GROMACS .gro file of C-alpha atoms in nm:
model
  318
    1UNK     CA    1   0.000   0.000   0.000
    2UNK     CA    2   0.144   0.329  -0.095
    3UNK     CA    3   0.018   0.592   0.085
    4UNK     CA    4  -0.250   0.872  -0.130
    5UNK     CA    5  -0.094   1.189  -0.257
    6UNK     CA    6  -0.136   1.479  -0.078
    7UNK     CA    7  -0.109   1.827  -0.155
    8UNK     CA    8   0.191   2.029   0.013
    9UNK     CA    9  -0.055   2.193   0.242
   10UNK     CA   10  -0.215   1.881   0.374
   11UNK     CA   11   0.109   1.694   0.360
   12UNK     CA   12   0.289   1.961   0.579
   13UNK     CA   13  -0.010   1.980   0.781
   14UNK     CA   14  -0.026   1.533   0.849
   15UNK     CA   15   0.335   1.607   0.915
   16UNK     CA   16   0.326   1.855   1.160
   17UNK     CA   17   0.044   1.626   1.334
   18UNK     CA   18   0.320   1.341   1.350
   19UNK     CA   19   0.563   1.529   1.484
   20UNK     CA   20   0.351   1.683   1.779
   21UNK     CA   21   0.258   1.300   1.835
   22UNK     CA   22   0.618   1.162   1.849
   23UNK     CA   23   0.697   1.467   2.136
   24UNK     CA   24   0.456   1.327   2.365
   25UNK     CA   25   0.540   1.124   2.621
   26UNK     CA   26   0.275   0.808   2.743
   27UNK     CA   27   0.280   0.777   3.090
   28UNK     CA   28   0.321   0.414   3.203
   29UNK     CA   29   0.413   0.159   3.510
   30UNK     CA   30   0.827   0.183   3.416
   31UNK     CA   31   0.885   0.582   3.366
   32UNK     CA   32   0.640   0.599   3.731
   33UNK     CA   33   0.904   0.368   3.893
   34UNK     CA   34   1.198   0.563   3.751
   35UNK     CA   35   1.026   0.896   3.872
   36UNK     CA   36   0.992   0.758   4.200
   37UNK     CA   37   1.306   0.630   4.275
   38UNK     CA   38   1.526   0.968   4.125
   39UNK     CA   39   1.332   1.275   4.320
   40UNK     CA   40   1.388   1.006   4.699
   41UNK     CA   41   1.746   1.025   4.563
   42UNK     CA   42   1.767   1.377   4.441
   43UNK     CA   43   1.598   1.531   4.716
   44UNK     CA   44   1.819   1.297   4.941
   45UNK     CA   45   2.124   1.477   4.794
   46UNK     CA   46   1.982   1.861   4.779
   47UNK     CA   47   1.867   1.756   5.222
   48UNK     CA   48   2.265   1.612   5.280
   49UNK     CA   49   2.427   1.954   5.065
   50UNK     CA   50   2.177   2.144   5.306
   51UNK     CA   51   2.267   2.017   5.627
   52UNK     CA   52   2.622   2.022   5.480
   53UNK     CA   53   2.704   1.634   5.553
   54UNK     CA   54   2.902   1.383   5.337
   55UNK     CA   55   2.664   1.154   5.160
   56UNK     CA   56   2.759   0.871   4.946
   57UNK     CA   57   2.643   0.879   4.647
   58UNK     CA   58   2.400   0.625   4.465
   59UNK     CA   59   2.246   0.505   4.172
   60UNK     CA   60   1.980   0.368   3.917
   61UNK     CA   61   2.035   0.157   3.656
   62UNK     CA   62   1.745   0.128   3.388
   63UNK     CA   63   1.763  -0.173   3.199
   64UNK     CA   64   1.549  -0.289   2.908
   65UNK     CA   65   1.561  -0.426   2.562
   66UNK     CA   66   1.598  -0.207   2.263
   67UNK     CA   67   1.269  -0.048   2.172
   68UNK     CA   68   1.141  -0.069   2.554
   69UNK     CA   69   1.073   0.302   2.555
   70UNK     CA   70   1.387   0.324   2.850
   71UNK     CA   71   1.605   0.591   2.671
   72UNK     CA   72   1.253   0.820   2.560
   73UNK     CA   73   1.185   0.745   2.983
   74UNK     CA   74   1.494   0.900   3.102
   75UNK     CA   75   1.514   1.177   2.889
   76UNK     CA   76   1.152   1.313   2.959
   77UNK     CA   77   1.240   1.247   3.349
   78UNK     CA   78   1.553   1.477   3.303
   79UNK     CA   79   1.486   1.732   3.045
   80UNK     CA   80   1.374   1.983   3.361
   81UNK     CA   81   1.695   1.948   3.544
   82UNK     CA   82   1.931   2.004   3.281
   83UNK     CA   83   2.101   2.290   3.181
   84UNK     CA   84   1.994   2.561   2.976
   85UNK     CA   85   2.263   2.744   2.763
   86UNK     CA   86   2.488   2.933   2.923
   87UNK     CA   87   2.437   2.813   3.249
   88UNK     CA   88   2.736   2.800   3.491
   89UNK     CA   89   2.551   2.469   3.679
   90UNK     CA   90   2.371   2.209   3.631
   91UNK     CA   91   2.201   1.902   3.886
   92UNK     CA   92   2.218   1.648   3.580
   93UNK     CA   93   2.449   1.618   3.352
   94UNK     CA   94   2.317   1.324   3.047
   95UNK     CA   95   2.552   1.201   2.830
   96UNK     CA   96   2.539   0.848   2.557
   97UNK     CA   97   2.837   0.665   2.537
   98UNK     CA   98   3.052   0.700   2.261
   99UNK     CA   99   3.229   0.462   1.986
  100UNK     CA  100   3.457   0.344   2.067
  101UNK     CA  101   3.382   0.306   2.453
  102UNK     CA  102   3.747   0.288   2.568
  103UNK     CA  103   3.765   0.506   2.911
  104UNK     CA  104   4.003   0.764   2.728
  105UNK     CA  105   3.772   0.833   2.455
  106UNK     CA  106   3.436   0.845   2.688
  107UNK     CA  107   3.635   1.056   2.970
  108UNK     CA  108   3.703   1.275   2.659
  109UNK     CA  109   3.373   1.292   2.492
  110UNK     CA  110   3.202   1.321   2.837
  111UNK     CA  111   3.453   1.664   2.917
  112UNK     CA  112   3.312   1.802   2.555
  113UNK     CA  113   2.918   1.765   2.675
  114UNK     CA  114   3.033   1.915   2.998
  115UNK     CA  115   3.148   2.195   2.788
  116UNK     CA  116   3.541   2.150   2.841
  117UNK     CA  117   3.707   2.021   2.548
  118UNK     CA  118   4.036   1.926   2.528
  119UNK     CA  119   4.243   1.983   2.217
  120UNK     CA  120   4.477   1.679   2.306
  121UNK     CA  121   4.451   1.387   2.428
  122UNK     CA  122   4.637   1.312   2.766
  123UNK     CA  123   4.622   1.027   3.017
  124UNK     CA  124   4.340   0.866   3.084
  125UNK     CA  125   4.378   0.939   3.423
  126UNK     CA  126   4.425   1.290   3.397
  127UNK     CA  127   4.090   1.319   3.140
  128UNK     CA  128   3.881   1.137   3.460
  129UNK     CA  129   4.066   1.345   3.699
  130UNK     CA  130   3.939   1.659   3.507
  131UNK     CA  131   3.648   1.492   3.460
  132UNK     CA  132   3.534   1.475   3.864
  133UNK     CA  133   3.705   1.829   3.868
  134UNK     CA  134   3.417   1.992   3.685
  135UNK     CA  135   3.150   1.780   3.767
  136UNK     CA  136   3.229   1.952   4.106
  137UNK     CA  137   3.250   2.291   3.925
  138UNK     CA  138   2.942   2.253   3.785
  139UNK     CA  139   2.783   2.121   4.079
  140UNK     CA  140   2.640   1.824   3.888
  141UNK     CA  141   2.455   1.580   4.104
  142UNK     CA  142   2.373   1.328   3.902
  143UNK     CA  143   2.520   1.198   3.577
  144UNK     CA  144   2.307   0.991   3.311
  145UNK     CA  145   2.490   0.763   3.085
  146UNK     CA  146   2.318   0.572   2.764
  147UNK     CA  147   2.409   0.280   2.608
  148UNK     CA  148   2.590   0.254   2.948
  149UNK     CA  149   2.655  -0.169   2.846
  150UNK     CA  150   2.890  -0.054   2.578
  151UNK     CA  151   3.156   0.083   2.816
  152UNK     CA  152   3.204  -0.325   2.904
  153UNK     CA  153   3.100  -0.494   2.539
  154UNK     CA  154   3.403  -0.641   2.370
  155UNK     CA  155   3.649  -0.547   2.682
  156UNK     CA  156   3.930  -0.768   2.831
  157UNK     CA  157   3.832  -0.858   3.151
  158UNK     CA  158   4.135  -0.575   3.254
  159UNK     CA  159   3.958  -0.273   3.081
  160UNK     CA  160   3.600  -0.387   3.245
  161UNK     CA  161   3.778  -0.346   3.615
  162UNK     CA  162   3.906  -0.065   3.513
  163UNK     CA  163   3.556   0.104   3.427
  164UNK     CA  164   3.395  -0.026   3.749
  165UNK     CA  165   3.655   0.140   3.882
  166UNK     CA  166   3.625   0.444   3.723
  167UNK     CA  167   3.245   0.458   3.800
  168UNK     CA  168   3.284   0.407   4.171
  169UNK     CA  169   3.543   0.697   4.200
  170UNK     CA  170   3.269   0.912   4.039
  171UNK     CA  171   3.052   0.786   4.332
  172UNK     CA  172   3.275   0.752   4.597
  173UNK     CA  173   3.449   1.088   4.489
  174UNK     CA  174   3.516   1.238   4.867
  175UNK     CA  175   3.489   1.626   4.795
  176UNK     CA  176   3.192   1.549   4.490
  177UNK     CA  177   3.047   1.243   4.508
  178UNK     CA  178   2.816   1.193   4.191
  179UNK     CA  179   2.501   0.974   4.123
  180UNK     CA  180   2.497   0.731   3.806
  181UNK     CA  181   2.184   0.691   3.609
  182UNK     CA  182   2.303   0.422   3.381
  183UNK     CA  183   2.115   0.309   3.091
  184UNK     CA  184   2.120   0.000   2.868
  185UNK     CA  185   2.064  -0.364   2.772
  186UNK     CA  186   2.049  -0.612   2.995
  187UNK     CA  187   2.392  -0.623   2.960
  188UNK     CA  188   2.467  -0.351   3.166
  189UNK     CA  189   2.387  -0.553   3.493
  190UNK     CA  190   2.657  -0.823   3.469
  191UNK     CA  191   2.867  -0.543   3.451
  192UNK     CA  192   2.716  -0.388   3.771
  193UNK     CA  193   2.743  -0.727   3.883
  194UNK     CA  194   3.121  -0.746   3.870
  195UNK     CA  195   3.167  -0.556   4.187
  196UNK     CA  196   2.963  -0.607   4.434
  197UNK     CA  197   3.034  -0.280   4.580
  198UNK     CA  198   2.938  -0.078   4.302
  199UNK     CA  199   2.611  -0.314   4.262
  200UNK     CA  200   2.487  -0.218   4.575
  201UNK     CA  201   2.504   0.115   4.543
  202UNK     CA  202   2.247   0.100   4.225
  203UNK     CA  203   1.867   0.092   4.253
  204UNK     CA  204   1.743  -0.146   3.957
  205UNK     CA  205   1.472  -0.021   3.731
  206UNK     CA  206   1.362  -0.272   3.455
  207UNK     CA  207   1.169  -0.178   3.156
  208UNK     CA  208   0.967  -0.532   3.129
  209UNK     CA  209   0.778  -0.692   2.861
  210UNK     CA  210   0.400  -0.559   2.796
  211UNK     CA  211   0.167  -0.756   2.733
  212UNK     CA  212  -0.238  -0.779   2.662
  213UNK     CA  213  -0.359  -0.956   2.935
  214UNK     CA  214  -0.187  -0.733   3.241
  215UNK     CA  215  -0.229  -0.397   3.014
  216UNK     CA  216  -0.465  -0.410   2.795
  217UNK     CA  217  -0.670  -0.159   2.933
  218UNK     CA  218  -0.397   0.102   2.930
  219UNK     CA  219  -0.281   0.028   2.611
  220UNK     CA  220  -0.663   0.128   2.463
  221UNK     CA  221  -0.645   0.414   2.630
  222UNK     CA  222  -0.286   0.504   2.496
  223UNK     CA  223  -0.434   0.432   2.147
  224UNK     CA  224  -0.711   0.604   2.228
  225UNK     CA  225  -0.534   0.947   2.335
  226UNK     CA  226  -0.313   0.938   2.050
  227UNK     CA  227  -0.597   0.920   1.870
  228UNK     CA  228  -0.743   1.173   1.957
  229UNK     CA  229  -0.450   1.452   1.944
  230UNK     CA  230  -0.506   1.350   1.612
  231UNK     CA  231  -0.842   1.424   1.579
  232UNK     CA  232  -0.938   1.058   1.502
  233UNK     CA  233  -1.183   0.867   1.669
  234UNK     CA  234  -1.120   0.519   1.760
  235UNK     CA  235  -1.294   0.157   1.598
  236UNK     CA  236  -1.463  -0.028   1.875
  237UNK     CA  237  -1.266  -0.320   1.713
  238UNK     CA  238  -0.931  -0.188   1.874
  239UNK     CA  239  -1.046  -0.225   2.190
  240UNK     CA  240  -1.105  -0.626   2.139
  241UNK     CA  241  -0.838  -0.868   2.336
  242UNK     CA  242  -0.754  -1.001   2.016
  243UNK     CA  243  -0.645  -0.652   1.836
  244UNK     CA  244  -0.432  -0.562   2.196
  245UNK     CA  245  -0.281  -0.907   2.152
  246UNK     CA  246  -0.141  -0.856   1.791
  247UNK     CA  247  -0.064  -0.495   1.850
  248UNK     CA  248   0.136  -0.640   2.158
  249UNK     CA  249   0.283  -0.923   1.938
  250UNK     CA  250   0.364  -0.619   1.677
  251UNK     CA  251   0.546  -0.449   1.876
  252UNK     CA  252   0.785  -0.740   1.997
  253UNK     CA  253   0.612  -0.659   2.374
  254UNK     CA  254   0.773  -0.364   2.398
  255UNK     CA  255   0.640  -0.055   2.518
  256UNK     CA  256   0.827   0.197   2.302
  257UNK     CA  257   0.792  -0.020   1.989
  258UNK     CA  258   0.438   0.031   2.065
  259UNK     CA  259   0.417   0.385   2.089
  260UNK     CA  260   0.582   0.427   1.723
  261UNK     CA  261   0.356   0.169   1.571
  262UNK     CA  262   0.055   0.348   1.727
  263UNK     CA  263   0.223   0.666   1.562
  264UNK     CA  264   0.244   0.511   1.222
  265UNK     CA  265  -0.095   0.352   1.212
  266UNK     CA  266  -0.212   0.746   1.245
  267UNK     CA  267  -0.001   0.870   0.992
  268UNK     CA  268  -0.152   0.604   0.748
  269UNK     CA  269  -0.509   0.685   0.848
  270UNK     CA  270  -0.433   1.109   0.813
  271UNK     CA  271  -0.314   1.043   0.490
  272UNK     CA  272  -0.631   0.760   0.374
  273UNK     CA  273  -0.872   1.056   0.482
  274UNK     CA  274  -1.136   0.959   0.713
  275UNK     CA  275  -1.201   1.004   1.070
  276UNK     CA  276  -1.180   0.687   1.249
  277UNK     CA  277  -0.830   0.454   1.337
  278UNK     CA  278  -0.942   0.137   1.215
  279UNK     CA  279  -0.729  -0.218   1.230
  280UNK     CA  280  -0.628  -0.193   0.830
  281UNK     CA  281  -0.451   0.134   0.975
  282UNK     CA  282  -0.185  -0.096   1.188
  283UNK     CA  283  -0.168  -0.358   0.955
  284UNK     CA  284  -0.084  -0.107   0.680
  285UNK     CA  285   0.185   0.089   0.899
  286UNK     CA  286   0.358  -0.241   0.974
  287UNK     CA  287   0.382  -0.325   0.628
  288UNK     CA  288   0.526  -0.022   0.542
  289UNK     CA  289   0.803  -0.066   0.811
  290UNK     CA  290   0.920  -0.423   0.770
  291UNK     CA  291   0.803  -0.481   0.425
  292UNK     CA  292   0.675  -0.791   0.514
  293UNK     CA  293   0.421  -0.978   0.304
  294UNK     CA  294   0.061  -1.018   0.456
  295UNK     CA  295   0.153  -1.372   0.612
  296UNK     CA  296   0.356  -1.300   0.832
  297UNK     CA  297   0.166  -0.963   0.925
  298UNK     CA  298   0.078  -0.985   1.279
  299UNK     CA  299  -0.221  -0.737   1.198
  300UNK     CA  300  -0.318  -0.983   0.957
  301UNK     CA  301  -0.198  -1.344   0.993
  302UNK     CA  302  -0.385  -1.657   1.156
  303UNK     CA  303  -0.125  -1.743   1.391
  304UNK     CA  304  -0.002  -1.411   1.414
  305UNK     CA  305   0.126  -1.568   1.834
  306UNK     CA  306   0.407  -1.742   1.697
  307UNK     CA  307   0.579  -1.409   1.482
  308UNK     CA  308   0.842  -1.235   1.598
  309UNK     CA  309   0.826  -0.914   1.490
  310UNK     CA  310   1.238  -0.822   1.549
  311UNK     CA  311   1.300  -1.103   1.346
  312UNK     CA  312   1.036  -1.036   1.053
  313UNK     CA  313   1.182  -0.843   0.702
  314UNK     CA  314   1.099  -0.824   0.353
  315UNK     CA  315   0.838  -1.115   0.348
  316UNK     CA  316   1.047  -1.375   0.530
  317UNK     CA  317   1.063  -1.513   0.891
  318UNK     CA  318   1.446  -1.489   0.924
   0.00000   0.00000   0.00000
């Protein structure tokens, strides 16, 4: 299915519509745990500065799969506490984890966002030396780190040590001690794991699987409110266990996966004309984004339970 030309006007105008969809944020069960646990630790911090006691730092780690919605989480939690151009300090510093993810180059990388870059390259103990040095300047309570699993992936068991290491100083750090909000794959907690000091110090947030039968009733409503920022009202068919189910299968059960399909069905309905969000609308928006034939369309196929939809391109069950 191709989607219907459109003149400039209206295709500017479905566009703009899109845009203003993909900027909001769907509250759900994850981001309300990861809201909870940062302002006990935040306003932990701002109480120990007040009273002008030593506190030791601590952490979350926010682990899901790609396309759980995690990354989207953190960065709506944060966007109010970081910095605004020009400012001198800053409570939360967020940062993702560079290529290569050697301590040098992210010590490096991580003194550029801070707004400190370095024209050459020394030790990498002096870059993480200047690195706690104006994370105390700035007065930068808590540092976020995506794609956090990388700084371990396809390290010798010397260079892992070496970045638990580095993390704890950041923590541990006796004249700035800085909170971690570390973000990745499940990866990320074997390396936590690796030192059991540095493990306890993190509060776990996972990012688990959705599914129809403990959601369902959230997930219509999250159709139904981007439906109707759209202007679109909603097919009682969508709100059947057996729609939720393949719109759960669809989106791999996870939550963020969700949230773009739901996006894309929309876009394919705004441009079909019409005013309701109808089934065809999902089936037609997954198409479009796998290129998969209608057989193995979970919108569309009998035993649409037994697809995965990570593994599904071009027609073919991989």
């Amino acid at each position: 299915m191709t989607l219907p030309l459109a003149s400039e006007s209206r295709a500017d105008h479905i566009a703009a519509v899109v845009v203003e969809l993909r900027a909001f944020f769907a509250h759900h069960e994850g981001y309300a745990t990861l809201r909870e646990q940062f302002e006990i630790l935040l306003a932990e911090r701002r109480a120990a500065l007040a009273a002008g006691r030593p506190v030791e730092a601590r952490g979350i780690a926010v682990i899901g799969d790609t396309g759980s919605g995690k990354t989207t989480a953190v960065r709506h939690l944060l966007r109010s506490y970081l910095p605004e151009a020009g400012e001198a300090t800053a409570e939360v510093a967020s940062f993702q984890v560079p290529s290569p993810a050697t301590l040098k180059h992210v010590g490096h990388e991580l003194l550029n966002a801070l707004g400190y870059p370095m024209n050459r390259l020394p030790t990498t103990a002096i870059i993480w030396d200047k690195v706690r040095f104006h994370l105390r300047e700035r007065q930068v309570k808590f540092l976020h780190l995506d794609e956090a699993q990388d700084l371990a992936i396809s390290q010798s068991d010397r260079e892992k040590i070496a970045v638990v290491n580095t993390l704890k100083s950041l923590m541990q750090n006796n004249s700035w001690p800085v909170g971690l909000i570390l973000s990745g794959m499940p990866d990320l907690r074997s390396m936590l794991n690796m030192d059991p000091q540095l493990a306890r110090r993190f509060h776990p947030v996972e990012f688990q699987p959705i599914s129809a039968a403990r959601s369902g009733g959230n997930i219509m409503q999250i159709v139904r409110t981007y439906g109707a920022k759209a202007c679109l009202e909603t097919a009682s068919g969508l709100g059947e266990r057996e729609f939720l189910e393949r719109l759960v299968q669809a989106s791999a059960h996870e939550f963020g996966r969700m949230i773009e399909l739901i996006v894309n069905a929309i876009r394919e309905r705004l441009y079909a004309g019409g005013a309701t969000l109808e089934a065809g609308d999902f089936a037609a928006a997954f198409r479009r984004s796998t290129g998969v034939v209608d057989g193995v369309n979970p919108f569309i196929a009998d035993q649409f339970q037994h697809l995965d939809a990570r593994m599904i391109r071009g027609g073919v069950e991989l």
